[in-house]
XYZ file of C-alpha atoms in Angstrom:
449
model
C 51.246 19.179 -78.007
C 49.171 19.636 -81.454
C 46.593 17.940 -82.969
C 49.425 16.636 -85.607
C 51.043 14.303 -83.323
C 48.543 11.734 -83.460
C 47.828 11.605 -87.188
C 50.913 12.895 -88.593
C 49.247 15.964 -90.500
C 50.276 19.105 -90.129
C 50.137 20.668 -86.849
C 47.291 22.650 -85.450
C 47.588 23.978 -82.090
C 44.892 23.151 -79.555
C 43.336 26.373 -77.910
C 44.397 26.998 -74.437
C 41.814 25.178 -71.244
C 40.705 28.820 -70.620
C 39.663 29.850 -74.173
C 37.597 26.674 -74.939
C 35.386 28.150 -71.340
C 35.329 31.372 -73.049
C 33.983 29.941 -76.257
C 31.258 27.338 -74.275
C 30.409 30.430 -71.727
C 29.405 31.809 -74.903
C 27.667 29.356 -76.586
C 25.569 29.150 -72.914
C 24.837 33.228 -73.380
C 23.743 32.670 -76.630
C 21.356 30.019 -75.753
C 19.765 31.709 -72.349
C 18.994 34.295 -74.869
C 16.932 32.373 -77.402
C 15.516 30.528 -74.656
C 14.654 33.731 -72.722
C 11.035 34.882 -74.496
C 9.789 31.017 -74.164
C 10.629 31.109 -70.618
C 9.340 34.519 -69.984
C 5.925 33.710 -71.636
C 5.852 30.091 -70.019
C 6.381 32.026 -66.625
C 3.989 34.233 -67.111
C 1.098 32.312 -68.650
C 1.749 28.819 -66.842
C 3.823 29.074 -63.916
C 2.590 32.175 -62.144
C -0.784 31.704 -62.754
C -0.452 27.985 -61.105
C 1.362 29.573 -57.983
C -0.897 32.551 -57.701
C -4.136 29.985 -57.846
C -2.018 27.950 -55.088
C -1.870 30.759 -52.793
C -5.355 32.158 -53.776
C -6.989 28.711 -52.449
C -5.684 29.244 -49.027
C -7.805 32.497 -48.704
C -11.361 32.956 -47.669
C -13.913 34.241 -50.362
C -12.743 37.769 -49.678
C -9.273 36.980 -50.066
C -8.131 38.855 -47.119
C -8.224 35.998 -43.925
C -5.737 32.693 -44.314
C -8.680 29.771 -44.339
C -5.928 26.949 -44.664
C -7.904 24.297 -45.967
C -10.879 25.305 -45.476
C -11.694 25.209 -49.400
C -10.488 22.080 -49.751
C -12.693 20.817 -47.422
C -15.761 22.623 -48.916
C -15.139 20.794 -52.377
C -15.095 17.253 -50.154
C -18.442 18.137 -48.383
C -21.005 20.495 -50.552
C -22.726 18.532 -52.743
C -22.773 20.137 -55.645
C -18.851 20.107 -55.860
C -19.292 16.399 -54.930
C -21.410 15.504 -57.917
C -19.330 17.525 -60.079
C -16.854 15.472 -58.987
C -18.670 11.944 -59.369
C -19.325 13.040 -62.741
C -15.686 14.115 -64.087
C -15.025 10.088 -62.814
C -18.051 9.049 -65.057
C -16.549 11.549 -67.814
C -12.856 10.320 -67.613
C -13.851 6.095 -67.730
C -16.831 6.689 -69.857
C -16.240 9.548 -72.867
C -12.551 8.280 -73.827
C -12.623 4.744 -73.477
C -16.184 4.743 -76.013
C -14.602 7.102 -78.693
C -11.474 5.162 -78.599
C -13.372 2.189 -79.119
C -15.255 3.621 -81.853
C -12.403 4.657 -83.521
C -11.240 1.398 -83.514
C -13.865 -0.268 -84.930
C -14.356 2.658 -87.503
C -10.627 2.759 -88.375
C -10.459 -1.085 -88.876
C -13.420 -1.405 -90.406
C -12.917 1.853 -93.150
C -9.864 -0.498 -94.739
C -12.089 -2.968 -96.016
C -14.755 -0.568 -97.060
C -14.640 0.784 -100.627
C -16.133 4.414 -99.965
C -13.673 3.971 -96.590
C -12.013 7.407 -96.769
C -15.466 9.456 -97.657
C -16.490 7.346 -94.385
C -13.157 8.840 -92.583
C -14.053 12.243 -93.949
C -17.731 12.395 -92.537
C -16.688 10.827 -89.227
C -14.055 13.230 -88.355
C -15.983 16.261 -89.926
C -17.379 17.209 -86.592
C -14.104 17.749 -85.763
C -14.246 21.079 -87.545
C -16.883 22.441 -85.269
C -15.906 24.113 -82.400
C -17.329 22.787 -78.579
C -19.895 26.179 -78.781
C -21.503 24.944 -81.901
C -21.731 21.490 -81.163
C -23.399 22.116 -77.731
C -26.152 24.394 -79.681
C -26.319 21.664 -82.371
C -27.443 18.712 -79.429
C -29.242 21.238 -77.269
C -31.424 21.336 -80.162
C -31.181 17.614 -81.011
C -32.423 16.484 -77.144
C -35.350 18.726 -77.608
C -38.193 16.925 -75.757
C -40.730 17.809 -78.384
C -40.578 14.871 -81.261
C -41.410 17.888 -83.905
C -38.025 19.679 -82.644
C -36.120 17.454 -81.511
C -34.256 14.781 -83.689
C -33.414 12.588 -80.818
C -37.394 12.053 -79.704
C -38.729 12.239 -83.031
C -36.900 9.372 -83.902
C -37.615 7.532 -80.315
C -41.172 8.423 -80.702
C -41.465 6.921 -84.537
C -39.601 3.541 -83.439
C -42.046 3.218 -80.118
C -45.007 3.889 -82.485
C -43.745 1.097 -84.861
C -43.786 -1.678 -82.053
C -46.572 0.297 -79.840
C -50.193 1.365 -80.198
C -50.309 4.874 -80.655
C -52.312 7.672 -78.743
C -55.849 7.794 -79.550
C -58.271 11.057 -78.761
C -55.970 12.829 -75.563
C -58.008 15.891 -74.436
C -61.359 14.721 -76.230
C -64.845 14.123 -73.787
C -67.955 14.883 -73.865
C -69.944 17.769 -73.486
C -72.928 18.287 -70.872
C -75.834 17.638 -73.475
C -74.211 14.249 -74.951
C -75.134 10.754 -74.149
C -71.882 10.105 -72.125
C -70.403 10.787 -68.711
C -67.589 9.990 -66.580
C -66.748 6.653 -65.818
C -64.054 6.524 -63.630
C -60.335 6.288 -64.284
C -60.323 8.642 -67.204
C -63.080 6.793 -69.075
C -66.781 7.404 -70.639
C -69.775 5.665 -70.154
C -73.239 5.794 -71.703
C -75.848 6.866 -69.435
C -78.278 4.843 -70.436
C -78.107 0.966 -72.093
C -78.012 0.508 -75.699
C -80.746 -1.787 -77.501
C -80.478 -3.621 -80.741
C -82.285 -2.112 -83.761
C -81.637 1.667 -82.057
C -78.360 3.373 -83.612
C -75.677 3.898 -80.292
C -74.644 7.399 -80.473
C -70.837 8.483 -79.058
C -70.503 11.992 -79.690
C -66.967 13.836 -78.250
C -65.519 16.978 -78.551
C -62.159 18.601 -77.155
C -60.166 17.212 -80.346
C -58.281 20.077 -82.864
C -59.237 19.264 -86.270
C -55.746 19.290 -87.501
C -54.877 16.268 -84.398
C -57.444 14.176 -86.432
C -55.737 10.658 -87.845
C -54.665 11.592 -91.320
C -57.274 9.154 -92.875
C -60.450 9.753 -91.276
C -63.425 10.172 -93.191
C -66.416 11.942 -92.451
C -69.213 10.769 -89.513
C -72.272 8.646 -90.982
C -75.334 6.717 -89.615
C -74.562 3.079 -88.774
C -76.876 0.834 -90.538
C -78.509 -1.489 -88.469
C -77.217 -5.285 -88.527
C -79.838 -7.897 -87.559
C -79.812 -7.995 -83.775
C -76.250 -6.270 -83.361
C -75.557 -3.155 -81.913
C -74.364 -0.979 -84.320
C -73.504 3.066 -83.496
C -70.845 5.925 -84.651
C -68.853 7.644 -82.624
C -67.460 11.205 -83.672
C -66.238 14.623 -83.614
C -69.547 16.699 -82.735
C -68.060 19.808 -83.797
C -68.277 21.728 -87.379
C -65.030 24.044 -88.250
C -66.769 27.592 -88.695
C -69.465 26.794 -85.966
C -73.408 26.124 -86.972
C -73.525 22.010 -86.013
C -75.829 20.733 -83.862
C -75.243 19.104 -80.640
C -75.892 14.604 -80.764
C -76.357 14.793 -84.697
C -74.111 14.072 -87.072
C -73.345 17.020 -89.307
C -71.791 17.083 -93.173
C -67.907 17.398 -92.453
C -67.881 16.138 -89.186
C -64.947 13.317 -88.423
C -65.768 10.199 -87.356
C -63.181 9.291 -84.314
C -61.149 6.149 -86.268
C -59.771 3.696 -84.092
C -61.228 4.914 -80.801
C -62.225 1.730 -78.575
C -65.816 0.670 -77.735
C -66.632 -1.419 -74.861
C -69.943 -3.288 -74.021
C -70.489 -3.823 -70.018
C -72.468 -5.696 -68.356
C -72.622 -5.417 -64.593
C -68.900 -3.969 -64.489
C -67.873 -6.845 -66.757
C -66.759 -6.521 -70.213
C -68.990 -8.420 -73.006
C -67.821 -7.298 -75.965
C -65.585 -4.243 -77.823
C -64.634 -3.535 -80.882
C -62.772 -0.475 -82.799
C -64.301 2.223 -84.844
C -63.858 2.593 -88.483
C -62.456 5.731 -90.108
C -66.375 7.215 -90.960
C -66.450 6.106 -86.398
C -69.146 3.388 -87.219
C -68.888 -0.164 -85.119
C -70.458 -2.826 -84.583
C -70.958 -5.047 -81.604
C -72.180 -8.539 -81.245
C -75.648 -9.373 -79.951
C -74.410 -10.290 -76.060
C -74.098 -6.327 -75.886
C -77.615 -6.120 -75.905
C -78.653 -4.272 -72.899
C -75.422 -3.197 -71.707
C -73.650 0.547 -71.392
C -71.467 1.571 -73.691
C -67.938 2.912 -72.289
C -64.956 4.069 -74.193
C -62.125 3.270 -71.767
C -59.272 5.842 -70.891
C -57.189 3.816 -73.182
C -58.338 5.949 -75.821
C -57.420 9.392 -74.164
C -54.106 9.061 -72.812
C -50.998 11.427 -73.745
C -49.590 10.113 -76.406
C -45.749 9.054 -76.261
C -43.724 12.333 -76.249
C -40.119 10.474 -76.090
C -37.725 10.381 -73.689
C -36.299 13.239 -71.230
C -32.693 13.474 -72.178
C -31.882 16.789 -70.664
C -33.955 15.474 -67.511
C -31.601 14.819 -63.878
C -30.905 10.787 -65.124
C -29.729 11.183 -68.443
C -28.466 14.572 -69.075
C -24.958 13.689 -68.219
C -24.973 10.338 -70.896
C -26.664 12.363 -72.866
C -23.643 15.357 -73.226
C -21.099 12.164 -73.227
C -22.841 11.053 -76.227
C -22.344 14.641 -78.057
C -18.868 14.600 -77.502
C -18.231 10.751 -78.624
C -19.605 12.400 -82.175
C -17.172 15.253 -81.738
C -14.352 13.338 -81.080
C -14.501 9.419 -82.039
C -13.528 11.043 -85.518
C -9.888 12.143 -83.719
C -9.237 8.413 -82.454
C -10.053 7.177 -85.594
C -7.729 9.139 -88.098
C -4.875 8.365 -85.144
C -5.594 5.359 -84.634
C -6.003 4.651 -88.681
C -2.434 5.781 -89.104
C -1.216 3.306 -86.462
C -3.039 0.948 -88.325
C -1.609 1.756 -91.766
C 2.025 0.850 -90.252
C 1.054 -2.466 -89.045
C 2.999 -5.174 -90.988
C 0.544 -7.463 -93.308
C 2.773 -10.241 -93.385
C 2.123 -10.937 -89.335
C -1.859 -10.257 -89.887
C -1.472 -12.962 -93.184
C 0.472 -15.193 -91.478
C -2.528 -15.429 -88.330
C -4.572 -15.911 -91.329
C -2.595 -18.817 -92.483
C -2.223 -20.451 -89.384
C -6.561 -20.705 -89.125
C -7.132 -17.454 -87.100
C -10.603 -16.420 -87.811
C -10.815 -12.309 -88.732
C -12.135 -11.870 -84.656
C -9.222 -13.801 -83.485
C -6.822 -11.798 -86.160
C -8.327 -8.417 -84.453
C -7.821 -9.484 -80.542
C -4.791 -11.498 -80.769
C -2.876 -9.494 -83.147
C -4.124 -5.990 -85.115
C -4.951 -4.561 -80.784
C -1.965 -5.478 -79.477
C 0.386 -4.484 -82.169
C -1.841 -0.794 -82.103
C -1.707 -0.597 -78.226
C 0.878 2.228 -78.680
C -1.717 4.063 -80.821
C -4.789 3.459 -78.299
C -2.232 4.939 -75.278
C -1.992 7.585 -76.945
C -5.541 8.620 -77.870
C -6.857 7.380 -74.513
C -4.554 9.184 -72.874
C -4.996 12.889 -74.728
C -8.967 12.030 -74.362
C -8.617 11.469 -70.899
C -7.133 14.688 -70.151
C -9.301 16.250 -72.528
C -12.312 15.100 -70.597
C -10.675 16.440 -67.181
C -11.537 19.973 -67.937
C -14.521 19.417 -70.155
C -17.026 22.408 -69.367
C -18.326 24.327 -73.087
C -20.647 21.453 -73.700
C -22.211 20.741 -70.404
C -22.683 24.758 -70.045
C -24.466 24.930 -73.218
C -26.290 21.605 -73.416
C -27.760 21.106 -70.073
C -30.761 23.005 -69.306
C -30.369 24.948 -65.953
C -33.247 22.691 -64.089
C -30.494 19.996 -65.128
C -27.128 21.901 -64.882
C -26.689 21.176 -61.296
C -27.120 17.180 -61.961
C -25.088 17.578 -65.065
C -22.059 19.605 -63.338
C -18.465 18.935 -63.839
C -15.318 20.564 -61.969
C -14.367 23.046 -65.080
C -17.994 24.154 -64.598
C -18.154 24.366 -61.550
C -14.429 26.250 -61.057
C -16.416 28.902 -63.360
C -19.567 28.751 -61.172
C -17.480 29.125 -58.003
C -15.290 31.807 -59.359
C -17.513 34.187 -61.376
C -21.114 33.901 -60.109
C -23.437 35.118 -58.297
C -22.507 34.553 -55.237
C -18.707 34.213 -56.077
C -15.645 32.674 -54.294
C -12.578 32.973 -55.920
C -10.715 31.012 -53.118
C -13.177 28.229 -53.373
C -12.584 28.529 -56.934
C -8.500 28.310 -57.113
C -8.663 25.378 -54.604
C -11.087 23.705 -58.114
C -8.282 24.585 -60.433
C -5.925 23.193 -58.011
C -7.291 19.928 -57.568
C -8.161 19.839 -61.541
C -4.440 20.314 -61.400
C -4.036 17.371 -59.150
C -6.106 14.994 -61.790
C -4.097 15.897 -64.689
C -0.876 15.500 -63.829
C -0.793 11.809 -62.807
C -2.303 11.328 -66.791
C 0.868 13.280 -67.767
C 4.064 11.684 -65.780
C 2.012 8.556 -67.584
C 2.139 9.864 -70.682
C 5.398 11.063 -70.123
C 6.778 7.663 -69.296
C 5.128 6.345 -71.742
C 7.047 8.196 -74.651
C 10.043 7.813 -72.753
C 10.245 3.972 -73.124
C 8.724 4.284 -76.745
C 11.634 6.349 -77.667
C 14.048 3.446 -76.249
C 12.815 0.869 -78.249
């Protein structure tokens, strides 16, 4: 029978059952051949190294005794592996689910900004940097000294706006001056002070260049009618030649430092000095010893410890939110972009406030988008190990670890265990590929719609 009889053309015979196997035998040749390199190469870099790191992790450090699970159990009871695992769970809620929020708010947010794609360009700029760079960027950025690091400097300026700063740290008083220890850091006149006789409060200990920026030079205090009236100052003259409990030309007086008048372990009276370190005290602190309390010689605020055991690990989150809340955004912006006005207008008609419109209608309609990006940042985060090895100091590395980091510890250190090691990769593995059938799934009913 041809082809012909049906449609009444002319006739073209059909090729015998066995030649149309012949032709898709081919066609299957043809095929395994271009598909022969991928496989080879996905074989070779995927597949063998997962089987060989299976096998590997039931082998004992030297690789030459069956331990069974031995390693397995090791990663469930030392506790550096354990903490390396409590923090990959801190990583994988934490890291993705604030950068895809961020990009959220950044993407919706950059469509009703006028400078909004300068904005996009500057967010997802970092980006461009690689995970080395970064971590050498916010190693330097958690510096704890304010003059190093950006991080404290700008903790230490907002504290100092709202808090009293440091006065005179490592100042005292020398052997020969008027002053001696009063207990809990403080200073205390030897002897009372009397009206009409100037109250001297000589230190020393202070650098020159730690002076407040507006302090003038030491003078008498001029007696005031019954008051007690004194200086205190830096006794000591750059270039040497000063004398000790006199007030030499160019000598700072200590501005701001804290006088105190007590009476019988009672405080009368106190006042501050002014930038030349005169003061004056009221007549009731006639009679009394003068103290300057520790107050005025404690550290001043040095910031916060971000590389320290408690916050190292928030800390490194927070360096890869700025690496990567620029990613969310541009996906999430291009979700956004395909959104259909007309519903958001219509929400808008119907008396939906702008924080209604964004809950009730923009996040659900982009809850394909924010899948996706949670879902490549969560695996992302699963083997996160360049910027924990670069950021976290090693005092902190051990409170900081991850499993990626600690696979590499394990595997290649000192002290090195390459079956303790594979049985890391293969429960890194184990993490990722429930993310994946998800995301798998996932596509697969997106692509049915």
């Amino acid at each position: 029978m041809t082809t012909a009889a049906a449609t009444g053309g002319p006739a073209s015979p059909v090729p015998p059952a066995d030649k149309r196997k012949s032709v898709t035998g081919t066609r299957k040749i043809v095929a395994a051949g271009f598909l022969l390199p991928a496989l080879v190469l996905l074989g070779a870099l995927v597949v063998y190294p997962i089987g060989y790191s299976l096998y590997r992790s039931f082998f004992d450090q030297s690789g030459s005794s069956f331990a069974g699970l031995d390693n397995y159990k090791e990663i469930f009871t030392e506790d550096s592996i354990l903490t390396a695992v409590k923090n990959n769970a801190i990583w994988v809620v934490v890291a993705p689910t604030v950068s895809t929020a961020l990009g959220l708010i950044f993407a919706v947010l950059t469509e009703r900004v006028r400078w909004g794609t300068a904005f996009k360009l500057i967010v997802f700029m970092p980006m461009a940097i690689s995970m080395l760079a970064a971590g050498i960027i916010f190693r330097l950025v958690y510096e704890q000294d304010p003059e190093r690091g950006v991080a404290n400097a700008v903790w230490v300026g907002v504290h100092d706006t709202f808090a009293e700063s440091a006065g005179f740290p490592k100042a005292h008083p020398m052997p020969v001056h008027p002053l001696k220890a009063g207990g809990g850091g403080s200073f205390i006149t030897k002897e009372p002070v009397s009206a009409g006789k100037e109250a001297l409060l000589p230190l020393v200990g202070v650098a020159p260049a730690k002076m407040p920026s507006d302090a003038k030079p030491a003078k008498p205090a001029q007696p005031a009618g019954g008051k007690i009236t004194g200086t205190a100052w830096l006794d000591f003259t750059k270039g040497g030649g000063g004398k000790p409990n006199s007030i030499d030309a160019n000598e700072l007086g200590l501005k701001g430092i804290k006088v105190e008048a007590v009476k019988d372990g009672k405080v009368v009276a106190s006042a501050r000095a002014a930038a030349d370190g005169t003061f004056t005290l009221p007549a009731s602190a006639d009679g009394a010893q003068l103290r300057l309390p520790a107050e005025n010689f404690r550290e001043p605020y040095n910031g916060v410890n971000w590389l320290g055991p408690s916050l190292v690990t928030p800390a490194i989150i927070g360096s890869y939110v700025w690496m990567w809340a620029g990613f969310a955004m541009v996906l999430i912006a291009a979700g956004l972009a395909s959104v259909p006005r007309e519903l958001l207008e219509a929400a808008r008609v119907d008396g939906a406030n702008e924080w209604q419109v964004f809950r009730r209608v923009t996040v659900p309609l982009l809850a394909p988008v924010l899948a996706v990006v949670l879902v490549t940042l969560m695996i992302n985060v699963l083997k996160i190990f360049d910027l924990v090895f670069i950021i976290a100091p090693g005092s902190a590395q051990d409170d900081a670890n991850v499993l990626a980091l600690q696979l590499y510890r394990s595997s290649f250190g000192t002290d090195s265990n390459l079956g303790l090691g594979s049985a890391i990769a293969v429960l890194l593995l184990l993490l990722v590929i429930p993310v994946m059938l998800f995301n798998i799934r996932r596509m697969r009913r997106e692509a049915r719609r």
